[in-house]
């Protein structure tokens, strides 16, 4: 094989690998980033979380640092399910993950727990500084 053919083959292979990597990366970002419709749903869910008794119990016992919204379209069984939307309440002890209790999302409930970065790290914002 000629040297120029080998170089062109390597460039073609590298470009194909790069395009495939970028396509998969973009798909993953779109699968976990909320679009405008998702943001509206998550906004309403957040308001439901703030009025929920479970949240109020958590807020009375722990310091709430953040409320994060998320979406995951990797639900293979039913990608249009309301279970793809989550609202995480992040405290100094752990993260509480709220999801809809049914497909119509008539209410939200704390369905699972997760690690909180605030166990080992300080808040990012200077929350304790008073001017």
PDB file of N, CA and C in Angstrom, residues 2-108:
ATOM      1  N   UNK A   2       0.502   2.226  -0.775  1.00  0.00           N
ATOM      2  CA  UNK A   2       1.275   3.454  -0.853  1.00  0.00           C
ATOM      3  C   UNK A   2       1.151   4.237   0.454  1.00  0.00           C
ATOM      4  N   UNK A   3       2.130   5.062   0.678  1.00  0.00           N
ATOM      5  CA  UNK A   3       2.156   5.875   1.889  1.00  0.00           C
ATOM      6  C   UNK A   3       0.977   6.861   1.916  1.00  0.00           C
ATOM      7  N   UNK A   4       0.662   7.462   0.778  1.00  0.00           N
ATOM      8  CA  UNK A   4      -0.435   8.426   0.726  1.00  0.00           C
ATOM      9  C   UNK A   4      -1.786   7.745   0.961  1.00  0.00           C
ATOM     10  N   UNK A   5      -1.955   6.518   0.459  1.00  0.00           N
ATOM     11  CA  UNK A   5      -3.193   5.774   0.679  1.00  0.00           C
ATOM     12  C   UNK A   5      -3.349   5.422   2.151  1.00  0.00           C
ATOM     13  N   UNK A   6      -2.266   5.064   2.787  1.00  0.00           N
ATOM     14  CA  UNK A   6      -2.286   4.740   4.203  1.00  0.00           C
ATOM     15  C   UNK A   6      -2.660   5.972   5.034  1.00  0.00           C
ATOM     16  N   UNK A   7      -2.090   7.106   4.696  1.00  0.00           N
ATOM     17  CA  UNK A   7      -2.390   8.344   5.425  1.00  0.00           C
ATOM     18  C   UNK A   7      -3.858   8.729   5.245  1.00  0.00           C
ATOM     19  N   UNK A   8      -4.355   8.635   4.006  1.00  0.00           N
ATOM     20  CA  UNK A   8      -5.759   8.942   3.746  1.00  0.00           C
ATOM     21  C   UNK A   8      -6.692   7.972   4.469  1.00  0.00           C
ATOM     22  N   UNK A   9      -6.322   6.710   4.519  1.00  0.00           N
ATOM     23  CA  UNK A   9      -7.131   5.722   5.230  1.00  0.00           C
ATOM     24  C   UNK A   9      -7.178   6.025   6.723  1.00  0.00           C
ATOM     25  N   UNK A  10      -6.051   6.396   7.296  1.00  0.00           N
ATOM     26  CA  UNK A  10      -6.005   6.751   8.706  1.00  0.00           C
ATOM     27  C   UNK A  10      -6.832   8.013   8.992  1.00  0.00           C
ATOM     28  N   UNK A  11      -6.750   8.995   8.109  1.00  0.00           N
ATOM     29  CA  UNK A  11      -7.548  10.213   8.272  1.00  0.00           C
ATOM     30  C   UNK A  11      -9.041   9.917   8.165  1.00  0.00           C
ATOM     31  N   UNK A  12      -9.423   9.061   7.221  1.00  0.00           N
ATOM     32  CA  UNK A  12     -10.822   8.677   7.075  1.00  0.00           C
ATOM     33  C   UNK A  12     -11.308   7.948   8.320  1.00  0.00           C
ATOM     34  N   UNK A  13     -10.515   7.017   8.819  1.00  0.00           N
ATOM     35  CA  UNK A  13     -10.871   6.279  10.027  1.00  0.00           C
ATOM     36  C   UNK A  13     -11.006   7.220  11.226  1.00  0.00           C
ATOM     37  N   UNK A  14     -10.060   8.136  11.374  1.00  0.00           N
ATOM     38  CA  UNK A  14     -10.103   9.090  12.488  1.00  0.00           C
ATOM     39  C   UNK A  14     -11.325   9.989  12.389  1.00  0.00           C
ATOM     40  N   UNK A  15     -11.667  10.419  11.190  1.00  0.00           N
ATOM     41  CA  UNK A  15     -12.837  11.297  11.051  1.00  0.00           C
ATOM     42  C   UNK A  15     -14.130  10.536  11.333  1.00  0.00           C
ATOM     43  N   UNK A  16     -14.217   9.291  10.916  1.00  0.00           N
ATOM     44  CA  UNK A  16     -15.406   8.484  11.204  1.00  0.00           C
ATOM     45  C   UNK A  16     -15.545   8.263  12.705  1.00  0.00           C
ATOM     46  N   UNK A  17     -14.462   7.944  13.387  1.00  0.00           N
ATOM     47  CA  UNK A  17     -14.495   7.749  14.838  1.00  0.00           C
ATOM     48  C   UNK A  17     -14.894   9.042  15.534  1.00  0.00           C
ATOM     49  N   UNK A  18     -14.371  10.170  15.086  1.00  0.00           N
ATOM     50  CA  UNK A  18     -14.707  11.463  15.692  1.00  0.00           C
ATOM     51  C   UNK A  18     -16.180  11.795  15.501  1.00  0.00           C
ATOM     52  N   UNK A  19     -16.701  11.580  14.314  1.00  0.00           N
ATOM     53  CA  UNK A  19     -18.115  11.855  14.048  1.00  0.00           C
ATOM     54  C   UNK A  19     -18.997  10.936  14.889  1.00  0.00           C
ATOM     55  N   UNK A  20     -18.661   9.681  15.008  1.00  0.00           N
ATOM     56  CA  UNK A  20     -19.437   8.768  15.846  1.00  0.00           C
ATOM     57  C   UNK A  20     -19.394   9.180  17.309  1.00  0.00           C
ATOM     58  N   UNK A  21     -18.231   9.565  17.796  1.00  0.00           N
ATOM     59  CA  UNK A  21     -18.112  10.021  19.180  1.00  0.00           C
ATOM     60  C   UNK A  21     -18.979  11.252  19.421  1.00  0.00           C
ATOM     61  N   UNK A  22     -18.916  12.224  18.524  1.00  0.00           N
ATOM     62  CA  UNK A  22     -19.707  13.444  18.684  1.00  0.00           C
ATOM     63  C   UNK A  22     -21.203  13.161  18.601  1.00  0.00           C
ATOM     64  N   UNK A  23     -21.606  12.236  17.741  1.00  0.00           N
ATOM     65  CA  UNK A  23     -23.022  11.889  17.632  1.00  0.00           C
ATOM     66  C   UNK A  23     -23.525  11.232  18.914  1.00  0.00           C
ATOM     67  N   UNK A  24     -22.768  10.315  19.470  1.00  0.00           N
ATOM     68  CA  UNK A  24     -23.165   9.651  20.713  1.00  0.00           C
ATOM     69  C   UNK A  24     -23.161  10.644  21.867  1.00  0.00           C
ATOM     70  N   UNK A  25     -22.160  11.513  21.920  1.00  0.00           N
ATOM     71  CA  UNK A  25     -22.087  12.520  22.972  1.00  0.00           C
ATOM     72  C   UNK A  25     -23.276  13.470  22.895  1.00  0.00           C
ATOM     73  N   UNK A  26     -23.629  13.916  21.718  1.00  0.00           N
ATOM     74  CA  UNK A  26     -24.771  14.817  21.540  1.00  0.00           C
ATOM     75  C   UNK A  26     -26.070  14.114  21.919  1.00  0.00           C
ATOM     76  N   UNK A  27     -26.199  12.842  21.564  1.00  0.00           N
ATOM     77  CA  UNK A  27     -27.394  12.077  21.931  1.00  0.00           C
ATOM     78  C   UNK A  27     -27.518  11.975  23.446  1.00  0.00           C
ATOM     79  N   UNK A  28     -26.412  11.713  24.123  1.00  0.00           N
ATOM     80  CA  UNK A  28     -26.440  11.611  25.584  1.00  0.00           C
ATOM     81  C   UNK A  28     -26.819  12.942  26.228  1.00  0.00           C
ATOM     82  N   UNK A  29     -26.311  14.050  25.703  1.00  0.00           N
ATOM     83  CA  UNK A  29     -26.651  15.358  26.250  1.00  0.00           C
ATOM     84  C   UNK A  29     -28.129  15.640  26.040  1.00  0.00           C
ATOM     85  N   UNK A  30     -28.655  15.363  24.847  1.00  0.00           N
ATOM     86  CA  UNK A  30     -30.074  15.605  24.574  1.00  0.00           C
ATOM     87  C   UNK A  30     -30.968  14.684  25.398  1.00  0.00           C
ATOM     88  N   UNK A  31     -30.450  13.515  25.764  1.00  0.00           N
ATOM     89  CA  UNK A  31     -31.247  12.570  26.550  1.00  0.00           C
ATOM     90  C   UNK A  31     -31.372  12.975  28.003  1.00  0.00           C
ATOM     91  N   UNK A  32     -30.460  13.785  28.484  1.00  0.00           N
ATOM     92  CA  UNK A  32     -30.502  14.158  29.898  1.00  0.00           C
ATOM     93  C   UNK A  32     -30.698  15.652  30.123  1.00  0.00           C
ATOM     94  N   UNK A  33     -30.885  16.428  29.073  1.00  0.00           N
ATOM     95  CA  UNK A  33     -31.115  17.868  29.208  1.00  0.00           C
ATOM     96  C   UNK A  33     -32.575  18.191  28.912  1.00  0.00           C
ATOM     97  N   UNK A  34     -33.219  18.943  29.787  1.00  0.00           N
ATOM     98  CA  UNK A  34     -34.626  19.265  29.555  1.00  0.00           C
ATOM     99  C   UNK A  34     -34.809  20.274  28.420  1.00  0.00           C
ATOM    100  N   UNK A  35     -35.795  20.023  27.564  1.00  0.00           N
ATOM    101  CA  UNK A  35     -36.160  21.007  26.547  1.00  0.00           C
ATOM    102  C   UNK A  35     -37.196  21.952  27.160  1.00  0.00           C
ATOM    103  N   UNK A  36     -37.790  22.838  26.356  1.00  0.00           N
ATOM    104  CA  UNK A  36     -38.719  23.832  26.901  1.00  0.00           C
ATOM    105  C   UNK A  36     -39.938  23.174  27.554  1.00  0.00           C
ATOM    106  N   UNK A  37     -40.513  22.186  26.896  1.00  0.00           N
ATOM    107  CA  UNK A  37     -41.677  21.486  27.462  1.00  0.00           C
ATOM    108  C   UNK A  37     -41.308  20.792  28.772  1.00  0.00           C
ATOM    109  N   UNK A  38     -40.129  20.181  28.802  1.00  0.00           N
ATOM    110  CA  UNK A  38     -39.660  19.536  30.027  1.00  0.00           C
ATOM    111  C   UNK A  38     -39.493  20.555  31.150  1.00  0.00           C
ATOM    112  N   UNK A  39     -38.982  21.739  30.829  1.00  0.00           N
ATOM    113  CA  UNK A  39     -38.776  22.764  31.843  1.00  0.00           C
ATOM    114  C   UNK A  39     -40.095  23.217  32.454  1.00  0.00           C
ATOM    115  N   UNK A  40     -41.145  23.296  31.645  1.00  0.00           N
ATOM    116  CA  UNK A  40     -42.458  23.673  32.165  1.00  0.00           C
ATOM    117  C   UNK A  40     -42.957  22.600  33.126  1.00  0.00           C
ATOM    118  N   UNK A  41     -42.853  21.335  32.719  1.00  0.00           N
ATOM    119  CA  UNK A  41     -43.290  20.228  33.577  1.00  0.00           C
ATOM    120  C   UNK A  41     -42.488  20.211  34.870  1.00  0.00           C
ATOM    121  N   UNK A  42     -41.168  20.363  34.767  1.00  0.00           N
ATOM    122  CA  UNK A  42     -40.311  20.344  35.952  1.00  0.00           C
ATOM    123  C   UNK A  42     -40.582  21.535  36.860  1.00  0.00           C
ATOM    124  N   UNK A  43     -40.922  22.686  36.290  1.00  0.00           N
ATOM    125  CA  UNK A  43     -41.272  23.853  37.102  1.00  0.00           C
ATOM    126  C   UNK A  43     -42.521  23.595  37.931  1.00  0.00           C
ATOM    127  N   UNK A  44     -43.525  22.981  37.293  1.00  0.00           N
ATOM    128  CA  UNK A  44     -44.752  22.660  38.030  1.00  0.00           C
ATOM    129  C   UNK A  44     -44.493  21.585  39.079  1.00  0.00           C
ATOM    130  N   UNK A  45     -43.658  20.613  38.741  1.00  0.00           N
ATOM    131  CA  UNK A  45     -43.317  19.579  39.722  1.00  0.00           C
ATOM    132  C   UNK A  45     -42.581  20.188  40.913  1.00  0.00           C
ATOM    133  N   UNK A  46     -41.705  21.158  40.664  1.00  0.00           N
ATOM    134  CA  UNK A  46     -40.966  21.803  41.745  1.00  0.00           C
ATOM    135  C   UNK A  46     -41.921  22.509  42.695  1.00  0.00           C
ATOM    136  N   UNK A  47     -42.915  23.177  42.151  1.00  0.00           N
ATOM    137  CA  UNK A  47     -43.923  23.825  43.001  1.00  0.00           C
ATOM    138  C   UNK A  47     -44.685  22.776  43.817  1.00  0.00           C
ATOM    139  N   UNK A  48     -44.964  21.613  43.228  1.00  0.00           N
ATOM    140  CA  UNK A  48     -45.639  20.546  43.966  1.00  0.00           C
ATOM    141  C   UNK A  48     -44.744  20.018  45.086  1.00  0.00           C
ATOM    142  N   UNK A  49     -43.427  19.928  44.808  1.00  0.00           N
ATOM    143  CA  UNK A  49     -42.486  19.465  45.833  1.00  0.00           C
ATOM    144  C   UNK A  49     -42.460  20.440  46.999  1.00  0.00           C
ATOM    145  N   UNK A  50     -42.412  21.744  46.703  1.00  0.00           N
ATOM    146  CA  UNK A  50     -42.345  22.747  47.770  1.00  0.00           C
ATOM    147  C   UNK A  50     -43.580  22.727  48.659  1.00  0.00           C
ATOM    148  N   UNK A  51     -44.718  22.299  48.134  1.00  0.00           N
ATOM    149  CA  UNK A  51     -45.932  22.203  48.936  1.00  0.00           C
ATOM    150  C   UNK A  51     -46.151  20.837  49.559  1.00  0.00           C
ATOM    151  N   UNK A  52     -45.262  19.895  49.280  1.00  0.00           N
ATOM    152  CA  UNK A  52     -45.408  18.532  49.754  1.00  0.00           C
ATOM    153  C   UNK A  52     -45.013  18.412  51.232  1.00  0.00           C
ATOM    154  N   UNK A  53     -45.734  17.605  51.991  1.00  0.00           N
ATOM    155  CA  UNK A  53     -45.452  17.415  53.413  1.00  0.00           C
ATOM    156  C   UNK A  53     -44.087  16.769  53.630  1.00  0.00           C
ATOM    157  N   UNK A  54     -43.714  15.829  52.751  1.00  0.00           N
ATOM    158  CA  UNK A  54     -42.403  15.194  52.889  1.00  0.00           C
ATOM    159  C   UNK A  54     -41.291  16.238  52.770  1.00  0.00           C
ATOM    160  N   UNK A  55     -41.413  17.153  51.806  1.00  0.00           N
ATOM    161  CA  UNK A  55     -40.412  18.208  51.647  1.00  0.00           C
ATOM    162  C   UNK A  55     -40.378  19.106  52.881  1.00  0.00           C
ATOM    163  N   UNK A  56     -41.532  19.478  53.392  1.00  0.00           N
ATOM    164  CA  UNK A  56     -41.577  20.359  54.556  1.00  0.00           C
ATOM    165  C   UNK A  56     -40.946  19.701  55.774  1.00  0.00           C
ATOM    166  N   UNK A  57     -41.136  18.382  55.933  1.00  0.00           N
ATOM    167  CA  UNK A  57     -40.471  17.658  57.017  1.00  0.00           C
ATOM    168  C   UNK A  57     -38.950  17.678  56.831  1.00  0.00           C
ATOM    169  N   UNK A  58     -38.518  17.471  55.601  1.00  0.00           N
ATOM    170  CA  UNK A  58     -37.079  17.488  55.308  1.00  0.00           C
ATOM    171  C   UNK A  58     -36.510  18.876  55.596  1.00  0.00           C
ATOM    172  N   UNK A  59     -37.175  19.914  55.111  1.00  0.00           N
ATOM    173  CA  UNK A  59     -36.685  21.289  55.278  1.00  0.00           C
ATOM    174  C   UNK A  59     -36.662  21.717  56.739  1.00  0.00           C
ATOM    175  N   UNK A  60     -37.540  21.142  57.562  1.00  0.00           N
ATOM    176  CA  UNK A  60     -37.546  21.516  58.976  1.00  0.00           C
ATOM    177  C   UNK A  60     -36.423  20.833  59.756  1.00  0.00           C
ATOM    178  N   UNK A  61     -35.918  19.709  59.251  1.00  0.00           N
ATOM    179  CA  UNK A  61     -34.885  18.951  59.965  1.00  0.00           C
ATOM    180  C   UNK A  61     -33.472  19.152  59.408  1.00  0.00           C
ATOM    181  N   UNK A  62     -33.361  19.495  58.116  1.00  0.00           N
ATOM    182  CA  UNK A  62     -32.058  19.592  57.468  1.00  0.00           C
ATOM    183  C   UNK A  62     -31.942  20.918  56.731  1.00  0.00           C
ATOM    184  N   UNK A  63     -30.715  21.313  56.436  1.00  0.00           N
ATOM    185  CA  UNK A  63     -30.471  22.529  55.674  1.00  0.00           C
ATOM    186  C   UNK A  63     -30.577  22.213  54.185  1.00  0.00           C
ATOM    187  N   UNK A  64     -31.511  22.841  53.505  1.00  0.00           N
ATOM    188  CA  UNK A  64     -31.677  22.636  52.066  1.00  0.00           C
ATOM    189  C   UNK A  64     -30.760  23.602  51.332  1.00  0.00           C
ATOM    190  N   UNK A  65     -29.847  23.059  50.521  1.00  0.00           N
ATOM    191  CA  UNK A  65     -28.903  23.885  49.773  1.00  0.00           C
ATOM    192  C   UNK A  65     -29.340  24.119  48.338  1.00  0.00           C
ATOM    193  N   UNK A  66     -30.025  23.157  47.746  1.00  0.00           N
ATOM    194  CA  UNK A  66     -30.389  23.300  46.332  1.00  0.00           C
ATOM    195  C   UNK A  66     -31.589  22.422  46.008  1.00  0.00           C
ATOM    196  N   UNK A  67     -32.318  22.839  44.993  1.00  0.00           N
ATOM    197  CA  UNK A  67     -33.375  22.019  44.412  1.00  0.00           C
ATOM    198  C   UNK A  67     -33.038  21.912  42.934  1.00  0.00           C
ATOM    199  N   UNK A  68     -32.742  20.704  42.493  1.00  0.00           N
ATOM    200  CA  UNK A  68     -32.299  20.477  41.118  1.00  0.00           C
ATOM    201  C   UNK A  68     -33.374  19.727  40.347  1.00  0.00           C
ATOM    202  N   UNK A  69     -33.519  20.083  39.102  1.00  0.00           N
ATOM    203  CA  UNK A  69     -34.475  19.427  38.231  1.00  0.00           C
ATOM    204  C   UNK A  69     -33.713  18.582  37.222  1.00  0.00           C
ATOM    205  N   UNK A  70     -34.293  17.444  36.869  1.00  0.00           N
ATOM    206  CA  UNK A  70     -33.634  16.584  35.904  1.00  0.00           C
ATOM    207  C   UNK A  70     -34.613  15.775  35.084  1.00  0.00           C
ATOM    208  N   UNK A  71     -34.105  15.297  33.970  1.00  0.00           N
ATOM    209  CA  UNK A  71     -34.886  14.450  33.080  1.00  0.00           C
ATOM    210  C   UNK A  71     -33.955  13.369  32.548  1.00  0.00           C
ATOM    211  N   UNK A  72     -34.477  12.167  32.425  1.00  0.00           N
ATOM    212  CA  UNK A  72     -33.702  11.060  31.877  1.00  0.00           C
ATOM    213  C   UNK A  72     -34.574  10.299  30.897  1.00  0.00           C
ATOM    214  N   UNK A  73     -34.181  10.327  29.651  1.00  0.00           N
ATOM    215  CA  UNK A  73     -34.958   9.651  28.620  1.00  0.00           C
ATOM    216  C   UNK A  73     -34.461   8.236  28.377  1.00  0.00           C
ATOM    217  N   UNK A  74     -33.762   7.662  29.319  1.00  0.00           N
ATOM    218  CA  UNK A  74     -33.248   6.309  29.168  1.00  0.00           C
ATOM    219  C   UNK A  74     -34.199   5.259  29.725  1.00  0.00           C
ATOM    220  N   UNK A  75     -35.446   5.633  29.966  1.00  0.00           N
ATOM    221  CA  UNK A  75     -36.456   4.678  30.412  1.00  0.00           C
ATOM    222  C   UNK A  75     -36.867   3.850  29.200  1.00  0.00           C
ATOM    223  N   UNK A  76     -36.248   2.712  29.035  1.00  0.00           N
ATOM    224  CA  UNK A  76     -36.480   1.884  27.851  1.00  0.00           C
ATOM    225  C   UNK A  76     -37.887   1.351  27.736  1.00  0.00           C
ATOM    226  N   UNK A  77     -38.543   1.092  28.862  1.00  0.00           N
ATOM    227  CA  UNK A  77     -39.891   0.541  28.829  1.00  0.00           C
ATOM    228  C   UNK A  77     -40.913   1.536  28.337  1.00  0.00           C
ATOM    229  N   UNK A  78     -40.813   2.792  28.781  1.00  0.00           N
ATOM    230  CA  UNK A  78     -41.776   3.817  28.393  1.00  0.00           C
ATOM    231  C   UNK A  78     -41.094   5.182  28.429  1.00  0.00           C
ATOM    232  N   UNK A  79     -40.458   5.584  27.327  1.00  0.00           N
ATOM    233  CA  UNK A  79     -39.717   6.844  27.335  1.00  0.00           C
ATOM    234  C   UNK A  79     -40.590   8.083  27.528  1.00  0.00           C
ATOM    235  N   UNK A  80     -41.893   7.985  27.287  1.00  0.00           N
ATOM    236  CA  UNK A  80     -42.784   9.135  27.472  1.00  0.00           C
ATOM    237  C   UNK A  80     -43.351   9.187  28.884  1.00  0.00           C
ATOM    238  N   UNK A  81     -42.926   8.294  29.743  1.00  0.00           N
ATOM    239  CA  UNK A  81     -43.448   8.199  31.104  1.00  0.00           C
ATOM    240  C   UNK A  81     -43.074   9.424  31.931  1.00  0.00           C
ATOM    241  N   UNK A  82     -43.950   9.766  32.873  1.00  0.00           N
ATOM    242  CA  UNK A  82     -43.655  10.864  33.791  1.00  0.00           C
ATOM    243  C   UNK A  82     -42.518  10.495  34.740  1.00  0.00           C
ATOM    244  N   UNK A  83     -42.155   9.224  34.810  1.00  0.00           N
ATOM    245  CA  UNK A  83     -41.063   8.796  35.684  1.00  0.00           C
ATOM    246  C   UNK A  83     -39.718   9.307  35.187  1.00  0.00           C
ATOM    247  N   UNK A  84     -39.670   9.876  33.998  1.00  0.00           N
ATOM    248  CA  UNK A  84     -38.408  10.406  33.493  1.00  0.00           C
ATOM    249  C   UNK A  84     -38.049  11.747  34.123  1.00  0.00           C
ATOM    250  N   UNK A  85     -39.006  12.370  34.827  1.00  0.00           N
ATOM    251  CA  UNK A  85     -38.777  13.672  35.442  1.00  0.00           C
ATOM    252  C   UNK A  85     -38.510  13.505  36.933  1.00  0.00           C
ATOM    253  N   UNK A  86     -37.462  14.169  37.408  1.00  0.00           N
ATOM    254  CA  UNK A  86     -37.126  14.106  38.827  1.00  0.00           C
ATOM    255  C   UNK A  86     -36.802  15.503  39.340  1.00  0.00           C
ATOM    256  N   UNK A  87     -37.129  15.726  40.605  1.00  0.00           N
ATOM    257  CA  UNK A  87     -36.747  16.948  41.304  1.00  0.00           C
ATOM    258  C   UNK A  87     -35.965  16.503  42.534  1.00  0.00           C
ATOM    259  N   UNK A  88     -34.710  16.908  42.611  1.00  0.00           N
ATOM    260  CA  UNK A  88     -33.849  16.515  43.720  1.00  0.00           C
ATOM    261  C   UNK A  88     -33.729  17.658  44.713  1.00  0.00           C
ATOM    262  N   UNK A  89     -33.968  17.356  45.975  1.00  0.00           N
ATOM    263  CA  UNK A  89     -33.793  18.314  47.062  1.00  0.00           C
ATOM    264  C   UNK A  89     -32.478  17.943  47.734  1.00  0.00           C
ATOM    265  N   UNK A  90     -31.498  18.830  47.611  1.00  0.00           N
ATOM    266  CA  UNK A  90     -30.150  18.546  48.100  1.00  0.00           C
ATOM    267  C   UNK A  90     -29.960  19.224  49.454  1.00  0.00           C
ATOM    268  N   UNK A  91     -29.661  18.423  50.467  1.00  0.00           N
ATOM    269  CA  UNK A  91     -29.448  18.943  51.814  1.00  0.00           C
ATOM    270  C   UNK A  91     -28.022  18.672  52.262  1.00  0.00           C
ATOM    271  N   UNK A  92     -27.747  19.027  53.511  1.00  0.00           N
ATOM    272  CA  UNK A  92     -26.415  18.783  54.057  1.00  0.00           C
ATOM    273  C   UNK A  92     -26.184  17.312  54.388  1.00  0.00           C
ATOM    274  N   UNK A  93     -27.222  16.498  54.395  1.00  0.00           N
ATOM    275  CA  UNK A  93     -27.074  15.078  54.726  1.00  0.00           C
ATOM    276  C   UNK A  93     -27.193  14.164  53.513  1.00  0.00           C
ATOM    277  N   UNK A  94     -28.161  14.423  52.618  1.00  0.00           N
ATOM    278  CA  UNK A  94     -28.345  13.596  51.429  1.00  0.00           C
ATOM    279  C   UNK A  94     -29.237  14.318  50.428  1.00  0.00           C
ATOM    280  N   UNK A  95     -29.407  13.709  49.263  1.00  0.00           N
ATOM    281  CA  UNK A  95     -30.313  14.244  48.249  1.00  0.00           C
ATOM    282  C   UNK A  95     -31.580  13.402  48.240  1.00  0.00           C
ATOM    283  N   UNK A  96     -32.712  14.059  48.256  1.00  0.00           N
ATOM    284  CA  UNK A  96     -34.004  13.387  48.224  1.00  0.00           C
ATOM    285  C   UNK A  96     -34.570  13.548  46.816  1.00  0.00           C
ATOM    286  N   UNK A  97     -34.907  12.452  46.182  1.00  0.00           N
ATOM    287  CA  UNK A  97     -35.357  12.482  44.801  1.00  0.00           C
ATOM    288  C   UNK A  97     -36.866  12.303  44.756  1.00  0.00           C
ATOM    289  N   UNK A  98     -37.556  13.329  44.270  1.00  0.00           N
ATOM    290  CA  UNK A  98     -39.005  13.318  44.159  1.00  0.00           C
ATOM    291  C   UNK A  98     -39.405  13.026  42.718  1.00  0.00           C
ATOM    292  N   UNK A  99     -40.392  12.149  42.551  1.00  0.00           N
ATOM    293  CA  UNK A  99     -40.961  11.851  41.238  1.00  0.00           C
ATOM    294  C   UNK A  99     -42.474  11.846  41.351  1.00  0.00           C
ATOM    295  N   UNK A 100     -43.141  11.817  40.214  1.00  0.00           N
ATOM    296  CA  UNK A 100     -44.600  11.775  40.193  1.00  0.00           C
ATOM    297  C   UNK A 100     -45.094  10.428  40.718  1.00  0.00           C
ATOM    298  N   UNK A 101     -46.236  10.453  41.400  1.00  0.00           N
ATOM    299  CA  UNK A 101     -46.790   9.213  41.952  1.00  0.00           C
ATOM    300  C   UNK A 101     -47.588   8.429  40.912  1.00  0.00           C
ATOM    301  N   UNK A 102     -48.034   9.102  39.848  1.00  0.00           N
ATOM    302  CA  UNK A 102     -48.779   8.409  38.793  1.00  0.00           C
ATOM    303  C   UNK A 102     -48.511   9.096  37.455  1.00  0.00           C
ATOM    304  N   UNK A 103     -49.035   8.519  36.403  1.00  0.00           N
ATOM    305  CA  UNK A 103     -48.786   9.035  35.054  1.00  0.00           C
ATOM    306  C   UNK A 103     -49.353  10.442  34.862  1.00  0.00           C
ATOM    307  N   UNK A 104     -50.447  10.763  35.534  1.00  0.00           N
ATOM    308  CA  UNK A 104     -51.049  12.098  35.419  1.00  0.00           C
ATOM    309  C   UNK A 104     -50.330  13.118  36.297  1.00  0.00           C
ATOM    310  N   UNK A 105     -49.427  12.678  37.143  1.00  0.00           N
ATOM    311  CA  UNK A 105     -48.652  13.525  38.063  1.00  0.00           C
ATOM    312  C   UNK A 105     -49.581  14.352  38.945  1.00  0.00           C
ATOM    313  N   UNK A 106     -50.491  13.666  39.597  1.00  0.00           N
ATOM    314  CA  UNK A 106     -51.405  14.347  40.512  1.00  0.00           C
ATOM    315  C   UNK A 106     -50.716  14.755  41.804  1.00  0.00           C
ATOM    316  N   UNK A 107     -49.587  14.119  42.122  1.00  0.00           N
ATOM    317  CA  UNK A 107     -48.808  14.452  43.310  1.00  0.00           C
ATOM    318  C   UNK A 107     -47.394  13.943  43.113  1.00  0.00           C
ATOM    319  N   UNK A 108     -46.477  14.410  43.938  1.00  0.00           N
ATOM    320  CA  UNK A 108     -45.096  13.950  43.910  1.00  0.00           C
ATOM    321  C   UNK A 108     -44.771  13.294  45.241  1.00  0.00           C
TER     322      UNK A 108
END
